[in-house]
Every structure is written in structure tokens, then in C-alpha cells.
Coordinates of C-alpha atoms and ligand atoms in Angstrom, one line a residue:
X1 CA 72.7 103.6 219.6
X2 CA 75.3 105.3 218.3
X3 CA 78.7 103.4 217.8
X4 CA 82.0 103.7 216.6
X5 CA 84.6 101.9 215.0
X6 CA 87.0 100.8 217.6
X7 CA 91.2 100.6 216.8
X8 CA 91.0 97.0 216.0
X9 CA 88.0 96.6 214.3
X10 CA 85.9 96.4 217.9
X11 CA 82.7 98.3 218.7
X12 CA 82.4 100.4 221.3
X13 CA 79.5 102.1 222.9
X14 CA 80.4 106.0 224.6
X15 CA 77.5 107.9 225.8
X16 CA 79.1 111.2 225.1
X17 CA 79.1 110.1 221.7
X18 CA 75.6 111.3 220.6
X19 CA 76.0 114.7 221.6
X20 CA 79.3 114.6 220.1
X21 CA 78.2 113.9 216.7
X22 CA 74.9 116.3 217.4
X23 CA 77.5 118.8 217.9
X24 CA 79.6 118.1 214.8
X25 CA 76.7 117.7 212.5
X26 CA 76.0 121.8 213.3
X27 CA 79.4 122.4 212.7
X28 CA 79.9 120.9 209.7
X29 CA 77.0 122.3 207.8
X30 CA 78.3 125.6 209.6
X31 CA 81.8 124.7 208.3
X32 CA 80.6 124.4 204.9
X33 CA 79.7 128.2 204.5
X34 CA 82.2 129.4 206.5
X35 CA 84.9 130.5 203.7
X36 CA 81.9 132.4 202.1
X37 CA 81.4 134.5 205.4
X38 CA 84.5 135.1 205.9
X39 CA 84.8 133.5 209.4
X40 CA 88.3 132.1 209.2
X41 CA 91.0 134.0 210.2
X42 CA 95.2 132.9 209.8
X43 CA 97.2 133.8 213.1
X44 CA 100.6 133.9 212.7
X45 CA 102.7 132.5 215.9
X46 CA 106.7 134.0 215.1
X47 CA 109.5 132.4 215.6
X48 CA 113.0 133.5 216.9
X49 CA 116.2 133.0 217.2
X50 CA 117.2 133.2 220.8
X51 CA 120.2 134.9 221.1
X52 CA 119.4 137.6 218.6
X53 CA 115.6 138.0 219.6
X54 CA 115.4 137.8 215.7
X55 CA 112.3 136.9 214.3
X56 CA 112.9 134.1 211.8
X57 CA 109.7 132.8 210.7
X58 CA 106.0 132.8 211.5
X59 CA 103.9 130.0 211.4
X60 CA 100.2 130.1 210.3
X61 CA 97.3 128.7 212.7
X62 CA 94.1 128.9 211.5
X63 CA 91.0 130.2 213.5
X64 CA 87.2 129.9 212.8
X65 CA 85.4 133.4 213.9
X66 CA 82.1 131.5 214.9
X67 CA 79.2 133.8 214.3
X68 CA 77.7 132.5 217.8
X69 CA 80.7 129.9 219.5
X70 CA 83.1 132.5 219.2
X71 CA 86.4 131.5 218.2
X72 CA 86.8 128.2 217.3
X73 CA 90.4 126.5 217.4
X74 CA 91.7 124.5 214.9
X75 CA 92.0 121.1 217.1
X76 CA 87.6 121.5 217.3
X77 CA 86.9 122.3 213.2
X78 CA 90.1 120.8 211.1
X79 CA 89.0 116.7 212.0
X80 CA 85.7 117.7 210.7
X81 CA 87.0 119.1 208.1
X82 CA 89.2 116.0 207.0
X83 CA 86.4 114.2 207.9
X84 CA 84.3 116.1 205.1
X85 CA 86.6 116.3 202.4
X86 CA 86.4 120.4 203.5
X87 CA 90.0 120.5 204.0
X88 CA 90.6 120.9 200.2
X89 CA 88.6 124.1 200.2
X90 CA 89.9 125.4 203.7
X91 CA 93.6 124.5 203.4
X92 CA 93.7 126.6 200.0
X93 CA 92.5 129.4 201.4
X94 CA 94.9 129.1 204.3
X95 CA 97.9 128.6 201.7
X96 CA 96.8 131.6 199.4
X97 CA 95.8 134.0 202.5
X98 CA 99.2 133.5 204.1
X99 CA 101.2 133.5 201.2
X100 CA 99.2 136.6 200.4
X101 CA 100.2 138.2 203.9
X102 CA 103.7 137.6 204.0
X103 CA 103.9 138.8 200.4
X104 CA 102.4 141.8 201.3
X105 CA 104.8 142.1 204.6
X106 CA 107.8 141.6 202.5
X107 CA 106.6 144.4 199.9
X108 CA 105.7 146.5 202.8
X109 CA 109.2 146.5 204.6
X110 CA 109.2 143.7 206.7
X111 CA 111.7 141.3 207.6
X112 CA 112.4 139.1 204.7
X113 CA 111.3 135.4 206.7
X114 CA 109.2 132.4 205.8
X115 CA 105.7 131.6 206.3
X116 CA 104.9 127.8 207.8
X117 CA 101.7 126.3 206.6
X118 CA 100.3 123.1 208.1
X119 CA 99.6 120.5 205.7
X120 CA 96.9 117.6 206.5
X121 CA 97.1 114.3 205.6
X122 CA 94.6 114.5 203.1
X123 CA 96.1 117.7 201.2
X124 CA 99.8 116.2 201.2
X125 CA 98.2 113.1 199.3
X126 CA 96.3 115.1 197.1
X127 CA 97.2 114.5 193.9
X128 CA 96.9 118.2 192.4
X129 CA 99.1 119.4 195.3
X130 CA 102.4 120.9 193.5
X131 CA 100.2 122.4 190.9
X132 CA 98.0 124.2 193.3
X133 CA 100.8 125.4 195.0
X134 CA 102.6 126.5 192.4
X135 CA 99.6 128.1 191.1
X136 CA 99.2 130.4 195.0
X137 CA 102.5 131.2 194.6
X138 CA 102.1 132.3 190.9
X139 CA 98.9 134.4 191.8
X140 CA 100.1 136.0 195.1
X141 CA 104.0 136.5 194.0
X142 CA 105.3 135.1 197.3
X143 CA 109.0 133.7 196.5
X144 CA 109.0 130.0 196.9
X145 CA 111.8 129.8 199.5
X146 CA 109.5 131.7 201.6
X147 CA 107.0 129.1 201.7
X148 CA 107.3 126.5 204.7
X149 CA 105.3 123.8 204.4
X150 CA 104.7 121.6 207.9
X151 CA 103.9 117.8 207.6
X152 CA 104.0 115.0 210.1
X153 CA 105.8 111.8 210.3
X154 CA 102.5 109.7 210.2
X155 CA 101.5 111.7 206.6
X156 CA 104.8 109.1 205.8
X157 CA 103.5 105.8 206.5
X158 CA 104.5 105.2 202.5
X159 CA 107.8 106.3 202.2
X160 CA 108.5 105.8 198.8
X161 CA 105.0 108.3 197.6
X162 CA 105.9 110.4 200.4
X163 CA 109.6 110.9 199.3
X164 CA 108.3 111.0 195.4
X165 CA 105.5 114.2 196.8
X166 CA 108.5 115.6 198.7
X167 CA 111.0 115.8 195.9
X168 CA 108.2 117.3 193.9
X169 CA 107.7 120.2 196.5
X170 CA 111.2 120.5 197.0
X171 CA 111.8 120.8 193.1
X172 CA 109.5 124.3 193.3
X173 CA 111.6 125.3 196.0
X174 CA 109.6 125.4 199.1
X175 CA 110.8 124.5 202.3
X176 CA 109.7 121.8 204.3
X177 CA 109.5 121.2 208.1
X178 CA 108.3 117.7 210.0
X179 CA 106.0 119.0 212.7
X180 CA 105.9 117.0 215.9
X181 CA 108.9 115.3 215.4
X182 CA 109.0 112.8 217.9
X183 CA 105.4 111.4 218.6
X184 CA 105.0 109.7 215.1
X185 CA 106.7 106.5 214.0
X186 CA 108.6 107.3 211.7
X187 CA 111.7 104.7 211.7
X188 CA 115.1 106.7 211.6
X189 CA 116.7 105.1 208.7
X190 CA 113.7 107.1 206.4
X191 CA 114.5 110.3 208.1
X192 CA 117.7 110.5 206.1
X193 CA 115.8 109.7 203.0
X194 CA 113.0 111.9 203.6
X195 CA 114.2 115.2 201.3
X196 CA 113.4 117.9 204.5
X197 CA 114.7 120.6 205.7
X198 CA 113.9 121.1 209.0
X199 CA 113.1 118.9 212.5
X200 CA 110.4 120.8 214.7
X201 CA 110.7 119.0 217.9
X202 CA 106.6 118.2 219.7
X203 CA 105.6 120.6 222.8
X204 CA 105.2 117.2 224.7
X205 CA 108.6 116.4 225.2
X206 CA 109.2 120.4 226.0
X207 CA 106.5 120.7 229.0
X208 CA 108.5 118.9 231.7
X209 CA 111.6 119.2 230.7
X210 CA 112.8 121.1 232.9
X211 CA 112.2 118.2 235.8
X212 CA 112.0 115.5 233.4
X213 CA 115.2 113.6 232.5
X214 CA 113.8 111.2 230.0
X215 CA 112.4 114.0 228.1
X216 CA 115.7 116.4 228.4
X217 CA 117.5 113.4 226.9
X218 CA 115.1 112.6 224.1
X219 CA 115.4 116.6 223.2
X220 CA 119.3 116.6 223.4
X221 CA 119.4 113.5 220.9
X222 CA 116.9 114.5 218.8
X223 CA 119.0 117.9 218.5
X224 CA 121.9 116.4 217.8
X225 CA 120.7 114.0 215.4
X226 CA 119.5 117.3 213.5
X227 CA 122.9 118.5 213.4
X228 CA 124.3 115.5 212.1
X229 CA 121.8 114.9 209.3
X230 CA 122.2 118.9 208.7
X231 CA 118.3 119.6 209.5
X232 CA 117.4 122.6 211.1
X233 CA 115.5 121.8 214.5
X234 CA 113.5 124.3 216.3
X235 CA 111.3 123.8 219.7
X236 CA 107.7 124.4 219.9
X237 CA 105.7 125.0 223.3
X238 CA 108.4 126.8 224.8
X239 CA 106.8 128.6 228.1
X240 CA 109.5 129.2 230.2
X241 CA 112.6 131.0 230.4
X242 CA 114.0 127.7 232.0
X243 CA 113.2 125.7 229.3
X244 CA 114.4 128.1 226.8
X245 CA 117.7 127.9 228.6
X246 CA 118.0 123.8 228.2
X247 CA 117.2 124.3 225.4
X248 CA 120.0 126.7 224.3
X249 CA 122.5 125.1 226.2
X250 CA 121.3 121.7 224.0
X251 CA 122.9 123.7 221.1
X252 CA 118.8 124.7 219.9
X253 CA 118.9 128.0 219.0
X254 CA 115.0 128.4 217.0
X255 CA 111.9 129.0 219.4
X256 CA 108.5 129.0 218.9
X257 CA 106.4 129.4 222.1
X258 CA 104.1 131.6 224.4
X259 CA 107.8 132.5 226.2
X260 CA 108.2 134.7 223.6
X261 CA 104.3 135.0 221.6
X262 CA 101.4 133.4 221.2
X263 CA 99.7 133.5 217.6
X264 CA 98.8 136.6 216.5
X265 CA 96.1 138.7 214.3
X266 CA 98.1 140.0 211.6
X267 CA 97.7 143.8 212.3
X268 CA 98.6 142.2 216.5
X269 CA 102.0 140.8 214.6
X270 CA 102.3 144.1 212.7
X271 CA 102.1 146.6 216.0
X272 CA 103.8 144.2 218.7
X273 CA 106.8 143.1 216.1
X274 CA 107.1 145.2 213.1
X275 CA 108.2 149.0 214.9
X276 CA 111.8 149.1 214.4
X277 CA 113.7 150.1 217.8
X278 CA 110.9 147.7 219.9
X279 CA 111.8 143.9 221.4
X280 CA 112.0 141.2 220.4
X281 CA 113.8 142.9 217.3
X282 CA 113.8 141.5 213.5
X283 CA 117.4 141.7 211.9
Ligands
C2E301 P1 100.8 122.6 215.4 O1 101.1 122.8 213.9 O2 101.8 121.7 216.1 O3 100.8 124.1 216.0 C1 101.3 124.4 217.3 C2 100.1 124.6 218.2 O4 100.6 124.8 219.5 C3 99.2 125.8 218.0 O5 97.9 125.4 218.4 C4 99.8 126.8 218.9 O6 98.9 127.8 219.2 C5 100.2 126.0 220.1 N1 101.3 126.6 220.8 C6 102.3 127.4 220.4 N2 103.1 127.7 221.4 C7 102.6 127.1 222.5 C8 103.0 127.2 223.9 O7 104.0 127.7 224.3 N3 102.3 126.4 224.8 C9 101.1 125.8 224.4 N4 100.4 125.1 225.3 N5 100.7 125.7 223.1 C10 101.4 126.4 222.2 P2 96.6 125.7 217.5 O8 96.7 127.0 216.8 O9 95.4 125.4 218.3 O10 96.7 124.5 216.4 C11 96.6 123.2 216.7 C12 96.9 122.3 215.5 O11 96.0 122.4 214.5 C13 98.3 122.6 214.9 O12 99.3 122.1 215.6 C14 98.1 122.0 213.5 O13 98.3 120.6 213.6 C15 96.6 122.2 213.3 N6 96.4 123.3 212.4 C16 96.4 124.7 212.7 N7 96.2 125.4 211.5 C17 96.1 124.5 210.5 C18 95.9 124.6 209.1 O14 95.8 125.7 208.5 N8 95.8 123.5 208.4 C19 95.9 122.3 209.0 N9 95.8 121.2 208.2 N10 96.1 122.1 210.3 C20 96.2 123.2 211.1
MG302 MG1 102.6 123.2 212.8
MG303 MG1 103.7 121.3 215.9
MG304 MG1 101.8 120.1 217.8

């Protein structure tokens, strides 16, 4: 029988759990040759400004081009890639091919914004981190202030080597953003510690808040504690144009969200954003 390591230390039996780990068996020794075959792809989701319809960042999502499963999203192949220590190999490649991209955007005339790459737990306490970024941003020429790196509050558990890693990454001079702000536990009186630059507030407290009072209140405050710890805040999982209207009228004025796009191909990106005189508009 095939068990698994409960939360506190309890076994627990789920019959879905064999096929489960049938399943991710195939797809890690799949996994393991998939940079070789080329079968990941970045997608790059942009970000505006909602006023303006400016573009003002794009964040990179990695997808696995399956030979036979199609494409794969990140939620299925990433755990098994922390799982398998592949996450060293894959989240390189990520950083170098989207550093690479928006490089070659900003040579090629497009607007001058950052690039968002998640982290994993495992990469952020990797010890070789700062040098292997430096080194991607060395080889593919991509100014450091264009580099947006997203962590998560429970990455943080220990604040004083997560402030140490932080003031490393912030001494190179990339930016960095803590992705879904508001589901972790991180205590408040860190947040002011924590050397960041930017709040992005978790689609979860977005999808109902438009009939949801408890969530329109947790989004006001978490906005306005942005503002007075001078973070930049953005919402992600906007959908609707009603929720990008709380949202503006809560003084948030950066969007990421199907309301405006939904990640991208490149070349997709490229054709739908990069023709001058077409909406949403860049600068
Ligand atoms: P995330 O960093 O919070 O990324 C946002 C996710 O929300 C993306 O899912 C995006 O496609 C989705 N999303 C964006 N706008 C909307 C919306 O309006 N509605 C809805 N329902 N969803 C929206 P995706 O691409 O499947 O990525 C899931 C997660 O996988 C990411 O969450 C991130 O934690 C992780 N991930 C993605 N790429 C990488 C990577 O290169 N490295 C690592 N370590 N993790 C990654
Ligand atoms: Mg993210
Ligand atoms: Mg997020
Ligand atoms: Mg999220």
C-alpha cells in the first residue's frame, strides 16, 4: 500500500495515491530530458497600468510542450521538479531564456519594462543563487533593474537568511516582488524588514471581490499598507472589468489578469502588444 506522510507526522492511506505516483514517476523521467528536447516553453503574461493601458512588466510562466500530454502547466511539472532536485536545471533555463527575451525585446525596440521570474523555494535557498544570476545577466546583457524576481512569503519562514539572500539580490540590483501576498504567514512586523520592492496581492482574495466584503477589505488594507511602507502593489487574477474598477478606486493602479491578457507565446506578445498605434498601448 502506498502511504504518505500526513501534516503531523500521521499516515494516511488515499487510493488515488497509486496512480498518482504511477503518473509522476512517467513524468519525472520525462521531466528529466525535457530541457534537452526542447519542450519547455516561457509565456509571458503583461502587466499594465490601468489608466494608461501601459504595459509595465511581463511576468514569465513556464509551460512543458509534452510530446504526447500536450501542454503541461506549471502547477502539474514544477512540485516534481522540487521534488527531484530538477528545479535547479529548469529554473536556470527559465532565468536565462527570459532574460534572453526581454533583452532581445529591448534591443529590438520594445518598451523598456521588467521581466518577473518565479523563484522556488529550493532556488531562493540555493546557495550559488546571486552568482548564477549575476552570471545570466552577464551572458545575456539584460540590465539588472530589468530583472524581477517573484518569491513568496513561506520561502521566509527564516527571516534573518531570507533578509541576508535578499540584500544580496538587491545589492546586483534586481528587483524583487512577494507573490501571493496574503495567503502566507508572514508576520507584518518582517514585512518592513524584508528589503522588497513590490506587494503582488493573491488572485484568491480578487475572485469574489466584487460580492465579497471580507475580501474587498483585506485588498483595500493590504493596498494601503503598500503605500505606507512605499511598496509597489499590483493585483493578479483580475477577470473583470468590475473588479478592475474596485480595484482602482482602492488607489491600485498595476493589473495582471485575463481582463486584460492571458500568458502569451512570445511572437503572441510580439503581434497582439508590440504594433505601435494598437490597444492596450506601451508608453
Ligand atoms: P503565479 O506566479 O502566482 O502566477 C500566476 C498564475 O495565475 C499563472 O498560472 C497565470 O496563468 C494565472 N493567471 C493569471 N491571470 C489570471 C486570471 O485572470 N485568472 C486566473 N484564473 N488565473 C490567472 P500558471 O502559469 O499556471 O502558473 C502557476 C504557478 O506556477 C505560478 O503562480 C508560479 O507559482 C508557478 N510557476 C510558473 N512558472 C514558474 C517558473 O518558471 N518557476 C517556478 N519556480 N514556478 C513557476
Ligand atoms: Mg508569480
Ligand atoms: Mg502570484
Ligand atoms: Mg498565485
Amino acid at each position: 500500500k502506498v502511504k504518505k506522510q500526513g501534516k503531523n507526522g500521521h499516515q494516511f492511506y488515499s487510493p488515488d495515491l497509486d496512480v498518482q505516483l504511477l503518473e509522476n514517476i512517467g513524468l519525472e523521467s520525462d521531466l528529466r530530458k525535457a530541457i534537452e528536447r526542447n519542450e519547455l516553453v516561457v509565456y509571458y503574461q503583461p502587466q499594465f497600468h490601468a489608466q494608461s493601458n501601459r504595459m509595465i512588466g511581463v511576468e514569465a510562466l513556464v509551460r512543458w510542450n509534452h510530446p504526447t500530454r500536450g501542454m503541461l502547466s506549471p502547477g502539474v511539472f514544477i512540485p516534481i521538479a522540487e521534488e527531484t532536485g530538477l528545479i535547479y536545471e529548469i529554473g536556470t533555463w527559465v532565468l536565462s531564456e527570459a532574460c534572453r527575451q526581454m533583452k532581445k525585446w529591448h534591443d529590438e525596440g520594445g518598451p523598456l519594462i521588467p521581466v518577473s521570474v518565479n523563484l522556488s523555494s529550493h532556488q531562493f535557498h540555493q546557495p550559488n543563487l546571486v552568482e548564477y544570476i549575476v552570471k545570466i545577466l552577464e551572458e545575456t546583457k539584460l540590465e539588472p533593474q530589468y530583472l524581477e524576481l517573484e518569491i513568496t512569503e513561506s520561502m521566509m519562514m527564516d527571516p534573518a537568511v531570507s533578509i541576508s539572500i535578499l540584500e544580496e539580490l538587491n545589492k546586483i540590483g534586481t528587483r524583487i516582488s512577494l507573490d501571493d501576498f496574503g495567503t502566507g504567514y508572514s508576520s507584518l512586523s518582517y514585512l518592513k524588514k524584508f528589503p522588497i520592492h513590490k506587494l503582488k496581492i493573491d488572485r484568491s482574495f480578487i475572485t469574489d471581490i466584487s460580492e465579497n466584503h471580507n475580501d474587498k477589505a483585506i485588498v483595500a488594507t493590504i493596498i494601503s499598507m503598500a503605500q505606507h511602507l512605499k511598496l509597489d502593489v499590483i493585483a493578479e487574477g483580475i477577470e473583470t472589468k468590475d473588479q478592475l474598477d474596485i480595484l482602482t478606486e482602492n488607489d491600485c493602479h498595476e493589473i495582471q489578469g485575463y481582463y486584460f491578457s492571458s500568458p502569451l507565446s512570445a511572437s503572441e506578445v510580439e503581434k497582439t502588444f508590440f504594433v505601435p498605434n494598437r490597444l492596450p498601448s506601451y508608453q
